[in-house]
Short mmCIF file of C-alpha atoms in Angstrom, two decimals:
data_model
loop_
_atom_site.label_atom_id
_atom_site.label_comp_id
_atom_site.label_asym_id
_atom_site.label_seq_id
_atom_site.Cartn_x
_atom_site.Cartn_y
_atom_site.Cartn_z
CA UNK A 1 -5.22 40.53 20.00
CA UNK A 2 -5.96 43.65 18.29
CA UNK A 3 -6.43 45.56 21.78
CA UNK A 4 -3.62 43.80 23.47
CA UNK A 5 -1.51 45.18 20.27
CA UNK A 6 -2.96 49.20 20.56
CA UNK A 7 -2.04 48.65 24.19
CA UNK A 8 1.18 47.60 23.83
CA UNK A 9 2.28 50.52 20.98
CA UNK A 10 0.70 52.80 23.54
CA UNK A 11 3.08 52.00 26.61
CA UNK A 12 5.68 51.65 23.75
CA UNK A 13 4.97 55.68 22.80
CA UNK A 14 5.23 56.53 26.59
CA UNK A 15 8.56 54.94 26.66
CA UNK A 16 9.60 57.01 23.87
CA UNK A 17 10.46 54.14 21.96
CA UNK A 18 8.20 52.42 18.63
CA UNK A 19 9.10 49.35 16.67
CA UNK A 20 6.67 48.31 13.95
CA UNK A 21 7.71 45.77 11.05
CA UNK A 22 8.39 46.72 8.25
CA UNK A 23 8.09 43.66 6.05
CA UNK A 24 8.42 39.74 6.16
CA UNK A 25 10.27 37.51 4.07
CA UNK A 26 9.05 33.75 4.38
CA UNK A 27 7.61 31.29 1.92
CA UNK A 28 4.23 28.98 2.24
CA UNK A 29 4.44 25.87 3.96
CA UNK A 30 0.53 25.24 4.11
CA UNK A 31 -1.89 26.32 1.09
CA UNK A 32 -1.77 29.31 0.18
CA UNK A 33 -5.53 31.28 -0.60
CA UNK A 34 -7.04 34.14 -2.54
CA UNK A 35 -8.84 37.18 -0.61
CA UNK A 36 -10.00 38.66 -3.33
CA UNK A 37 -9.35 38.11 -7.23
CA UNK A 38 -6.50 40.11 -6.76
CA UNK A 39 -5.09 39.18 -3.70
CA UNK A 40 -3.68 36.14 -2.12
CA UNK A 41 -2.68 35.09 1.62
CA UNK A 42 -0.52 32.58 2.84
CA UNK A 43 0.63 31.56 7.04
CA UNK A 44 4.41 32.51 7.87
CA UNK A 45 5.85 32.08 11.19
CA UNK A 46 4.20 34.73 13.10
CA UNK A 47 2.51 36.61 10.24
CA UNK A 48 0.05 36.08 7.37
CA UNK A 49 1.42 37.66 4.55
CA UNK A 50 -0.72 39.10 1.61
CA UNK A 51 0.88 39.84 -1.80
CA UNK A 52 -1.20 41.66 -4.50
CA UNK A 53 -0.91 40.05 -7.97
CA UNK A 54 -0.41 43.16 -10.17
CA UNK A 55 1.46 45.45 -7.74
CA UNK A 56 3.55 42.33 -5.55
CA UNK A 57 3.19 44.74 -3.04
CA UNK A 58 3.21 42.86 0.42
CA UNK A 59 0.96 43.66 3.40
CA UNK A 60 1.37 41.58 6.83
CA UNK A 61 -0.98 40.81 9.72
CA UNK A 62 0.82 40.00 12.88
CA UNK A 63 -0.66 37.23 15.56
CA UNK A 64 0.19 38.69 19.09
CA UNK A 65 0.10 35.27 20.37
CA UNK A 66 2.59 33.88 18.72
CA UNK A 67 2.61 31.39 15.75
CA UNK A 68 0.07 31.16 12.91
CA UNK A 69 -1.84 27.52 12.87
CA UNK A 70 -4.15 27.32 9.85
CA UNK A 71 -5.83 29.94 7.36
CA UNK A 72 -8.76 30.19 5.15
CA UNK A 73 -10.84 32.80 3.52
CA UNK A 74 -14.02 33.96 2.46
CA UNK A 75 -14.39 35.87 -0.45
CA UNK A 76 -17.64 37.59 -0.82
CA UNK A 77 -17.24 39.06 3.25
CA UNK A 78 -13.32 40.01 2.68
CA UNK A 79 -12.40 38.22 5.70
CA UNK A 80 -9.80 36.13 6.52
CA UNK A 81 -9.58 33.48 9.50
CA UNK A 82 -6.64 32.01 11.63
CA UNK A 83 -5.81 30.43 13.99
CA UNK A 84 -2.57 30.24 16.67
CA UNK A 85 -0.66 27.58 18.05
CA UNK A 86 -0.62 27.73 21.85
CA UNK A 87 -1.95 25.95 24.33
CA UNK A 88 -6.24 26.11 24.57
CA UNK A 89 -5.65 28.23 20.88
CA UNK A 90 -8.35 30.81 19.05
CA UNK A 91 -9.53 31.28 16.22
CA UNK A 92 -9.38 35.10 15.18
CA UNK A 93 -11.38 36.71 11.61
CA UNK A 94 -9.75 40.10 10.51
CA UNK A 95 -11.62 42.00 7.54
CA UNK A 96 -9.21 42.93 4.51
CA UNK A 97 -8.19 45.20 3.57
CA UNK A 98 -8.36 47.43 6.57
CA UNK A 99 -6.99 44.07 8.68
CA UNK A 100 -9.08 45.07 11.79
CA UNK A 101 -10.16 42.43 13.92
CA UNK A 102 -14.10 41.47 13.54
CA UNK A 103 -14.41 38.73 16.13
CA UNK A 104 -12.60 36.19 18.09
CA UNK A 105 -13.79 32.49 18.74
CA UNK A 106 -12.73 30.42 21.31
CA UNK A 107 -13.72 26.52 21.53
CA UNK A 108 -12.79 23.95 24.05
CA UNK A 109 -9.71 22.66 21.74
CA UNK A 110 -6.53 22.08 23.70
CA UNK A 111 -3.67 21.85 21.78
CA UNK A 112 -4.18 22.74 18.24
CA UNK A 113 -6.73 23.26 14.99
CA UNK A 114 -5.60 22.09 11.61
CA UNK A 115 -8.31 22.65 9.48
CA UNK A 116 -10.49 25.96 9.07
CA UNK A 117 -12.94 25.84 5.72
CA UNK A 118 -15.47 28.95 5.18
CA UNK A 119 -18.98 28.06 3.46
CA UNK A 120 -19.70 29.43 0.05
CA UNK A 121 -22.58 31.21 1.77
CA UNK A 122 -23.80 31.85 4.64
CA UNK A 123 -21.38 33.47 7.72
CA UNK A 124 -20.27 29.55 8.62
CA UNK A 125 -16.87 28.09 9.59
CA UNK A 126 -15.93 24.64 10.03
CA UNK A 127 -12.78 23.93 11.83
CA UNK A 128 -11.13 20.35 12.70
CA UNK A 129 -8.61 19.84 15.80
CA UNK A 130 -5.83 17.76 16.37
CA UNK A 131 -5.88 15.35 19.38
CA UNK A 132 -7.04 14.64 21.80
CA UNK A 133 -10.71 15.55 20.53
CA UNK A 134 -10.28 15.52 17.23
CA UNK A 135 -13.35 17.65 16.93
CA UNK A 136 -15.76 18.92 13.98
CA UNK A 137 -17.11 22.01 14.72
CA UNK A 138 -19.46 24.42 12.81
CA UNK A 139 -19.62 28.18 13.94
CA UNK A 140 -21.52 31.06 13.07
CA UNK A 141 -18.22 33.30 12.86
CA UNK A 142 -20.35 36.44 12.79
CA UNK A 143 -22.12 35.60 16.47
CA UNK A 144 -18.69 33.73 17.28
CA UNK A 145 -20.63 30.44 18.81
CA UNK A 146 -20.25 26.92 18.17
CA UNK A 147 -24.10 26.09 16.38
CA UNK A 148 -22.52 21.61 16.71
CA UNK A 149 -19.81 19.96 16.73
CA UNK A 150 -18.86 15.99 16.18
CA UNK A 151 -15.90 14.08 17.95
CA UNK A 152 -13.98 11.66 15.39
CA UNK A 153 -11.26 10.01 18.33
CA UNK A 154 -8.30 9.17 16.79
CA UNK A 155 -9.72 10.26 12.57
CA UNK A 156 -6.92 12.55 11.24
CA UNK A 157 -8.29 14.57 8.38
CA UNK A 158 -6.76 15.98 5.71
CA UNK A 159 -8.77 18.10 3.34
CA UNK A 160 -11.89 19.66 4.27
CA UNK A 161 -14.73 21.32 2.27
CA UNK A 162 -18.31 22.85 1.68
CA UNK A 163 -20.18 22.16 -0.89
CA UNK A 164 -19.93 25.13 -2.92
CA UNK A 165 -23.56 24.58 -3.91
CA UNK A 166 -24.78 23.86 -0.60
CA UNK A 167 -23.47 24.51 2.82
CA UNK A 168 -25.61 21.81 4.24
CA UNK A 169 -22.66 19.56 2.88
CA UNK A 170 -19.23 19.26 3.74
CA UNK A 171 -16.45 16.58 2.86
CA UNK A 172 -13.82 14.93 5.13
CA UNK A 173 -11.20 13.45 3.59
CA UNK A 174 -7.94 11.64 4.62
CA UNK A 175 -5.63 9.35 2.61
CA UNK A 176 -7.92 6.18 4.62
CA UNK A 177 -11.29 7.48 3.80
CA UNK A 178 -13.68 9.81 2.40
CA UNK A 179 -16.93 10.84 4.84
CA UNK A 180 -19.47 13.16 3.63
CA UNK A 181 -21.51 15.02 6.56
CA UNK A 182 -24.62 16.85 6.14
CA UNK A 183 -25.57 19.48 8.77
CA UNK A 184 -29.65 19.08 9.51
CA UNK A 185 -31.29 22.30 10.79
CA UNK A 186 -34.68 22.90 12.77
CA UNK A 187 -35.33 26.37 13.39
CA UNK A 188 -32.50 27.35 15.27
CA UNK A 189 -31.00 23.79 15.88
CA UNK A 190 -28.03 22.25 14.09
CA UNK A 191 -26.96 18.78 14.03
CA UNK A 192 -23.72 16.87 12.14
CA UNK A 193 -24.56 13.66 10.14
CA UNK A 194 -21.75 11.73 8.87
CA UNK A 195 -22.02 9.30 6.40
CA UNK A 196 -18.93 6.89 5.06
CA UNK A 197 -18.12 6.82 1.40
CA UNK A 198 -17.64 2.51 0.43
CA UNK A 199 -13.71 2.55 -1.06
CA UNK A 200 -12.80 -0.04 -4.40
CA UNK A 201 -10.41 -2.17 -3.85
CA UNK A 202 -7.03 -1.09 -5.11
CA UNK A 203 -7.46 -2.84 -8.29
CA UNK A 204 -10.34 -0.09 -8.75
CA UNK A 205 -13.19 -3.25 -8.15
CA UNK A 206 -15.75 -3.50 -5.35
CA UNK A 207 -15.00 -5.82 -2.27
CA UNK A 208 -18.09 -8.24 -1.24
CA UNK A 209 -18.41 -7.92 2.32
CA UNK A 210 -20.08 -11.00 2.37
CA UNK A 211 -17.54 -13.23 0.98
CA UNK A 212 -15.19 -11.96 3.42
CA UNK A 213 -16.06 -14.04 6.18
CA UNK A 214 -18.09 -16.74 3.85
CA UNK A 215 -15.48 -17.05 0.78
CA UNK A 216 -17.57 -19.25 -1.09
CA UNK A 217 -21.53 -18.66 0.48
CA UNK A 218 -24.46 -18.52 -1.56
CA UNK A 219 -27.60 -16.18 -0.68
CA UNK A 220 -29.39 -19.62 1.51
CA UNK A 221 -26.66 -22.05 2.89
CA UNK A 222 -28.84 -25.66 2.82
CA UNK A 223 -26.59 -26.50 5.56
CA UNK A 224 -26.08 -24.01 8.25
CA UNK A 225 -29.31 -21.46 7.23
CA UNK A 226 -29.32 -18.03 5.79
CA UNK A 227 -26.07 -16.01 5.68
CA UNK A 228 -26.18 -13.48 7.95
CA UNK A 229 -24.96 -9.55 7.82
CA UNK A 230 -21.63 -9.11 9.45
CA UNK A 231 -23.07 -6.54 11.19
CA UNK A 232 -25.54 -8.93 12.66
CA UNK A 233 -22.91 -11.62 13.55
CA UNK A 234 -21.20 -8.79 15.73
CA UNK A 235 -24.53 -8.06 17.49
CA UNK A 236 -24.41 -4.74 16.57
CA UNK A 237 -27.57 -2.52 15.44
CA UNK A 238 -28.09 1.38 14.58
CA UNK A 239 -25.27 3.25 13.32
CA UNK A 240 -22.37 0.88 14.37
CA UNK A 241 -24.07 -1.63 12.26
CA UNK A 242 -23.41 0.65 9.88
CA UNK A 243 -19.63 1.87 10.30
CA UNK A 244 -18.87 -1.69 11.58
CA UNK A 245 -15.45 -2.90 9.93
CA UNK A 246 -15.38 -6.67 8.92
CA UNK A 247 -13.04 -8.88 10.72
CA UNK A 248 -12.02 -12.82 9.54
CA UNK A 249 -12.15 -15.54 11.16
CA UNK A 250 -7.89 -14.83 12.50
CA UNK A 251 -9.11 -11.26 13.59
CA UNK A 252 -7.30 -9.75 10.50
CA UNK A 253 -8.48 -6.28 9.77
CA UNK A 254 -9.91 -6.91 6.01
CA UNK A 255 -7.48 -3.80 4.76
CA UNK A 256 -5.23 -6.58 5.20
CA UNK A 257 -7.24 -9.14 2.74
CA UNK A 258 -8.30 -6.35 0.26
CA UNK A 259 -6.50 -2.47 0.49
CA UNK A 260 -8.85 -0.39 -0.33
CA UNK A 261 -7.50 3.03 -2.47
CA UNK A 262 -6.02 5.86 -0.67
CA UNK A 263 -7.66 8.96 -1.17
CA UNK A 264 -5.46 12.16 -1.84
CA UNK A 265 -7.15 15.02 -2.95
CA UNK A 266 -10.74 15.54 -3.22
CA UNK A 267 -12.93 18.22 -4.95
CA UNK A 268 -16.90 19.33 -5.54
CA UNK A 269 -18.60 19.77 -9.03
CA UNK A 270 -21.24 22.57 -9.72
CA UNK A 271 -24.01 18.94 -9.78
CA UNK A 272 -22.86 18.40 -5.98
CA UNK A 273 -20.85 15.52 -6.69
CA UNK A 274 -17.20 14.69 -5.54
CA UNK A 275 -14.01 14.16 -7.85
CA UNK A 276 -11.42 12.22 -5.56
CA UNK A 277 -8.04 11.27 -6.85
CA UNK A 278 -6.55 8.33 -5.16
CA UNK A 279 -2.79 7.58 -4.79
CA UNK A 280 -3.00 4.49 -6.92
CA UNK A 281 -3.82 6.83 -10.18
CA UNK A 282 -7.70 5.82 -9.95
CA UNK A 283 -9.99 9.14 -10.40
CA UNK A 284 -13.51 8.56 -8.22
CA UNK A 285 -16.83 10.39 -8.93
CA UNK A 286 -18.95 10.22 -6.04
CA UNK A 287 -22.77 11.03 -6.55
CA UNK A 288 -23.66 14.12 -3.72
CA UNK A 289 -26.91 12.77 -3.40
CA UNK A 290 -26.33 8.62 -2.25
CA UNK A 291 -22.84 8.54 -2.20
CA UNK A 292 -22.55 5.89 -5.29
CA UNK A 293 -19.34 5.47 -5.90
CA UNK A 294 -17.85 5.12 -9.98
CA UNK A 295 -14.59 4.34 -10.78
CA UNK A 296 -13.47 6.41 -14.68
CA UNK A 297 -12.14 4.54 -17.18
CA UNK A 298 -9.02 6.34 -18.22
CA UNK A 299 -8.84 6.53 -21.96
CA UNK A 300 -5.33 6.60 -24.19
CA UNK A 301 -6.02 8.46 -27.68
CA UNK A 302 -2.25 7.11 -28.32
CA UNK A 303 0.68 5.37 -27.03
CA UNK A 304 1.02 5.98 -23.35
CA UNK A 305 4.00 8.99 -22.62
CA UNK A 306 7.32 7.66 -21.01
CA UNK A 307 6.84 8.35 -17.31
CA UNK A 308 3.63 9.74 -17.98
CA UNK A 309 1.51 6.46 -17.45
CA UNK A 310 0.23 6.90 -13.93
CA UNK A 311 -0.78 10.16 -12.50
CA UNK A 312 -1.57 10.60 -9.00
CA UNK A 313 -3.44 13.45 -8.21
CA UNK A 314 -1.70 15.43 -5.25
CA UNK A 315 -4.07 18.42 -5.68
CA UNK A 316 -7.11 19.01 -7.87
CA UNK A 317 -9.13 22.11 -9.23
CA UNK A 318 -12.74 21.87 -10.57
CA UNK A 319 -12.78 23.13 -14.61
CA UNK A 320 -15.26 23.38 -16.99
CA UNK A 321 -15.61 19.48 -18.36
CA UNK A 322 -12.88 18.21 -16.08
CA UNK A 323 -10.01 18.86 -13.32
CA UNK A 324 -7.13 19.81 -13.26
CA UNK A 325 -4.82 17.58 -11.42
CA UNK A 326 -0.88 17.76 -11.00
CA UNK A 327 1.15 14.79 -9.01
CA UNK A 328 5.29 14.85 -8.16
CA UNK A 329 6.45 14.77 -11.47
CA UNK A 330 6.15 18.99 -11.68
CA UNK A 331 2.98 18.68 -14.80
CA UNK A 332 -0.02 20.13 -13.82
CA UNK A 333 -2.79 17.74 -16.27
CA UNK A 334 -6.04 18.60 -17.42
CA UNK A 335 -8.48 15.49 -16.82
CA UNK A 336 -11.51 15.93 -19.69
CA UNK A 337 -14.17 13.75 -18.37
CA UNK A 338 -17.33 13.31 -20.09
CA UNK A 339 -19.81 10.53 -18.72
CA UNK A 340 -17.65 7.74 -16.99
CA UNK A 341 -14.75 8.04 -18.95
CA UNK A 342 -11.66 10.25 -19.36
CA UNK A 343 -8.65 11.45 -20.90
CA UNK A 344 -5.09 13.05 -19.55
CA UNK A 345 -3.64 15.70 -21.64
CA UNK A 346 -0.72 17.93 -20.31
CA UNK A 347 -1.32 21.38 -19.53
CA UNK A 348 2.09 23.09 -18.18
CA UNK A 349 4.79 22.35 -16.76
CA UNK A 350 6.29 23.73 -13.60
CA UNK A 351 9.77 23.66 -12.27
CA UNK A 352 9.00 21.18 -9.52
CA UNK A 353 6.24 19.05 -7.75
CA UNK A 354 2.81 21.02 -7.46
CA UNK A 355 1.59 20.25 -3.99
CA UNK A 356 -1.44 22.97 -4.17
CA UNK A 357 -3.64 24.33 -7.09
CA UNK A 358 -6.46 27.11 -6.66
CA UNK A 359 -8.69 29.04 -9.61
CA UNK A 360 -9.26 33.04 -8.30
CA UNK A 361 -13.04 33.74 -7.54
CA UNK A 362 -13.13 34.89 -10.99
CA UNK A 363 -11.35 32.33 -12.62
CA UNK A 364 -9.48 34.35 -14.34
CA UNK A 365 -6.35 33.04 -12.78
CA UNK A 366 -5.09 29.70 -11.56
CA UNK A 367 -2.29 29.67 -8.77
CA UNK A 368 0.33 27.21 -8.73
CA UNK A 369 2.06 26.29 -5.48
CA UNK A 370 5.19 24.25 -5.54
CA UNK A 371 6.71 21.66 -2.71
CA UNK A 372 9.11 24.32 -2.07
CA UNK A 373 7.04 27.23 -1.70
CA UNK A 374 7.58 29.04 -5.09
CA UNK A 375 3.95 30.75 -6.36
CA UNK A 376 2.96 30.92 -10.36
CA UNK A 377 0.15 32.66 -11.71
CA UNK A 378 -1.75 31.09 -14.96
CA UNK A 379 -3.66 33.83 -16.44
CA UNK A 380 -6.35 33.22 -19.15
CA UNK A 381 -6.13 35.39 -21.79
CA UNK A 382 -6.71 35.67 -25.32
CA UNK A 383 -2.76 35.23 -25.08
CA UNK A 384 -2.47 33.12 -21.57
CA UNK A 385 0.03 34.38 -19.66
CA UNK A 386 2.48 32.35 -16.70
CA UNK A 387 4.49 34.36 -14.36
CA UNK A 388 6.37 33.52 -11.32
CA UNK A 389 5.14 35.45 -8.70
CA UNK A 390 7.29 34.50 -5.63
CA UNK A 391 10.57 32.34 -5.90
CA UNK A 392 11.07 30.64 -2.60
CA UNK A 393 14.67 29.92 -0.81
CA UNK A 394 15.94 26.81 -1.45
CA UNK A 395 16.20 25.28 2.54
CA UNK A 396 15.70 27.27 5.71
CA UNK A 397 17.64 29.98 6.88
CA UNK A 398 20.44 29.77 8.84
CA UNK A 399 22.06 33.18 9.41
CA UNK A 400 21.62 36.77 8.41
CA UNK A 401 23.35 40.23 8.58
CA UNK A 402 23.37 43.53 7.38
CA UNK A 403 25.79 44.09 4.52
CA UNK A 404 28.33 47.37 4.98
CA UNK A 405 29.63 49.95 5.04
CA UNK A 406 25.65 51.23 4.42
CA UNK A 407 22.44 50.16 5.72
CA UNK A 408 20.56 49.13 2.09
CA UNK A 409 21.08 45.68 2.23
CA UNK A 410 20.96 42.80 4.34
CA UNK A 411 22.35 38.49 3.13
CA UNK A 412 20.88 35.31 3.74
CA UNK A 413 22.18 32.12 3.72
CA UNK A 414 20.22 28.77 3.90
CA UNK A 415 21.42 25.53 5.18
CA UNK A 416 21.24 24.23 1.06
CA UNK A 417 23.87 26.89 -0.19
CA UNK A 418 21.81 29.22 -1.35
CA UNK A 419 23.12 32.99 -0.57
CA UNK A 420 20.58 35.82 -0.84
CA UNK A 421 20.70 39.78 -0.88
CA UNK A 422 17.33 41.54 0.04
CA UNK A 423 17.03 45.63 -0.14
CA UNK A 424 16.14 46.63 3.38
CA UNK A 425 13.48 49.29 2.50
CA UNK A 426 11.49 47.16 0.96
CA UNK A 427 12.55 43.68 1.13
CA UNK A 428 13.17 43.23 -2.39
CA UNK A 429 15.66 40.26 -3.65
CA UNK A 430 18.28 42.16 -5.31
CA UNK A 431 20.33 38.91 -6.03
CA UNK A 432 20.96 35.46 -5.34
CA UNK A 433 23.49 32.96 -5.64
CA UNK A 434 24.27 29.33 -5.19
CA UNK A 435 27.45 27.89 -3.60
CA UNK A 436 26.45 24.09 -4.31
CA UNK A 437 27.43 22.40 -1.07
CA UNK A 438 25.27 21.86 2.36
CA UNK A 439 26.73 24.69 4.61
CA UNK A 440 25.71 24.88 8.57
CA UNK A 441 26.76 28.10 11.19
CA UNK A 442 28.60 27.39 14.07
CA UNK A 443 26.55 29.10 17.09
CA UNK A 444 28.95 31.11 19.45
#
């Protein structure tokens, strides 16, 4: 905490002693986010580090309690949220760039939050928890209270989102299922209304409930009388009628008869509809307003590309007349979709998988995010420009030391090979090399 820190370099100063850090090296290992069109922010150990585009000058923020859980941001305020990872954790927002603490916000969670989304407008924050509550929560971050919150036992989520066009919507969405909640508001009462998005089959078709349980029934049996809602079978009414998960006659989850598609990545359109990639290659558009779900019709203007037959979205930007998508084979694909249908056509390629793509508030920029941490910059220009802004470490590191006689440099090594030289005034990789072989330190 900001005053536990003051407090601390205060006794420090009595003590005649002061240590302060003077920079960070450490590469993303969650998404990394844009403060400001010219700033962007990732979680490292400890820290969150910022890096300005033009300069690459790096500022850090230091959590006093230990390790850095999740991050997000919100532009228009200049603030920036995280959480730590302890045990009962908080949620703290700092202002940038002056990186003063606003507010702190403290839930019931026990062990840990792994999602934190900020509304496009509005001073709201949605954050999801890990077990044992598994808990969505909606705060006012300004007046640091909990306005509702939702328990999901046992739902792991993994993408979360407001509607960019209205915070009264926000999107769950895990590689089982896709839920769409909608936050109702009387006066000064808030409430959290999920509603289930209905899968395709993996084959991209729509699964019959019905014949599930009744493979061949008609709407009137003549026999044994009208065929009945599963949901009515179960003796169920209400909303567990409505969530209620067909079984067969052997007590086989249907998953098991018909897999539904595996959602990936998921993203909103300025209309308030959803784009969802699925693992099988299959791109969704899901209507905002009843959840109807279509399937696109992928269309080949020519003979399909070695290798380059199935894409499967890992991470998704909204563009003008599209997405763009990028999967493990290190292409990042614009997706030009125009009614139900749509076509793939490369875009760039990067030197590895993509695992995170993100457009800067003015979408000017795109950032690229690879598996290993390595950041790229798209810029759109008359002449487009694509720059690596930071090159990660190949591995973890395994040892370090100063380099002498002198104190101007300091060596890495990781456990892939890879040998490193920073400058210790400003942290600066002055070179790098490669010993291609798995090495490990013996501890003494």
């Amino acid at each position: 905490m900001a005053q536990d820190r003051e407090r601390d370099e205060a006794q420090n100063v009595a003590l005649g002693a002061s240590l302060s850090v003077r920079w960070v090296q450490g590469f993303p290992r969650q998404n990394v986010h844009f403060v400001n069109d010219s700033t962007i922010c990732y979680p490292c150990g400890n820290f969150v580090i910022f890096i300005n585009i033009e300069t690459k000058k790096k500022t850090v923020l230091q959590c006093m309690n230990g390790i850095v859980g999740v991050v997000a941001t919100n532009v228009p305020y200049e603030v920036v949220a995280f959480s730590d990872r302890r045990l009962r954790p908080l949620i703290y927002i700092y202002n940038f760039p002056g990186l003063t603490r606003r507010t702190k916000l403290k839930g019931n969670v026990l062990l840990d939050y792994t999602l934190l989304s900020f509304s496009y407008c509005g001073t709201y924050l949605a954050s999801y928890s890990s077990l044992p509550e598994f808990e969505l929560a909606l705060w006012n971050w300004e007046s640091g209270v909990i306005l509702c919150k939702k328990s999901q036992p046992g739902i792991d989520v993994s993408q979360m989102t407001f509607n960019p066009m209205n915070w009264h919507q926000l999107c769950l969405s895990s590689p089982s299922a896709v839920t769409v909640w909608t936050i109702e508001r009387s006066n000064q009462e808030h409430y959290l209304k999920a509603k289930s998005v209905k899968l395709p089959m993996e084959d991209g078709s729509f699964c019959n409930e019905t014949d599930v349980v009744f493979p061949q029934s008609l709407p009137k049996d003549p026999i044994y009388g009208p065929v009945l809602p599963v949901s009515a079978i179960a003796g169920l009414v209400g909303e567990e009628a409505e969530t209620f998960r067909v079984l067969n006659l052997s007590l086989k989850p249907k998953d098991d008869l018909y897999a539904l598609l595996h959602p990936t990545m998921h993203c909103w359109t300025p209309t308030s509809d959803l784009y969802v990639g699925c693992e099988e290659g299959h791109l969704l558009m899901i209507s905002g307003e009843n959840l109807k779900v279509t399937v696109l019709n992928k269309i080949e203007d020519g003979p399909p590309r070695v290798g380059g037959n199935l894409v499967s979205p890992v991470t998704m930007a909204y563009q003008k007349g599209g997405v763009l998508a990028s999967g493990i084979d290190g292409f990042v694909y614009s997706f030009l979709i125009k009614d139900t249908n749509y076509k793939v056509e490369d875009f760039l390629e990067v030197e590895g998988p993509v695992e995170h793509l993100m457009f800067s508030p003015s979408y000017r920029m795109l950032l690229i995010q690879t598996d290993k941490g390595s950041i790229y910059i798209y810029t759109f220009d008359e002449e487009p420009t694509f720059e690596k802004l930071l090159a990660a470490c190949d591995g973890k590191f395994q040892a370090t030391d100063f380099i002498t006689p002198g104190n101007e440099y300091c060596m890495t090594l990781t456990q892939s090979g890879e040998v490193c030289v920073w400058g210790i005034e400003d942290g600066a990789c002055v070179s790098k090399i490669y010993l291609n072989i798995p090495v490990s330190v013996p501890y003494k």
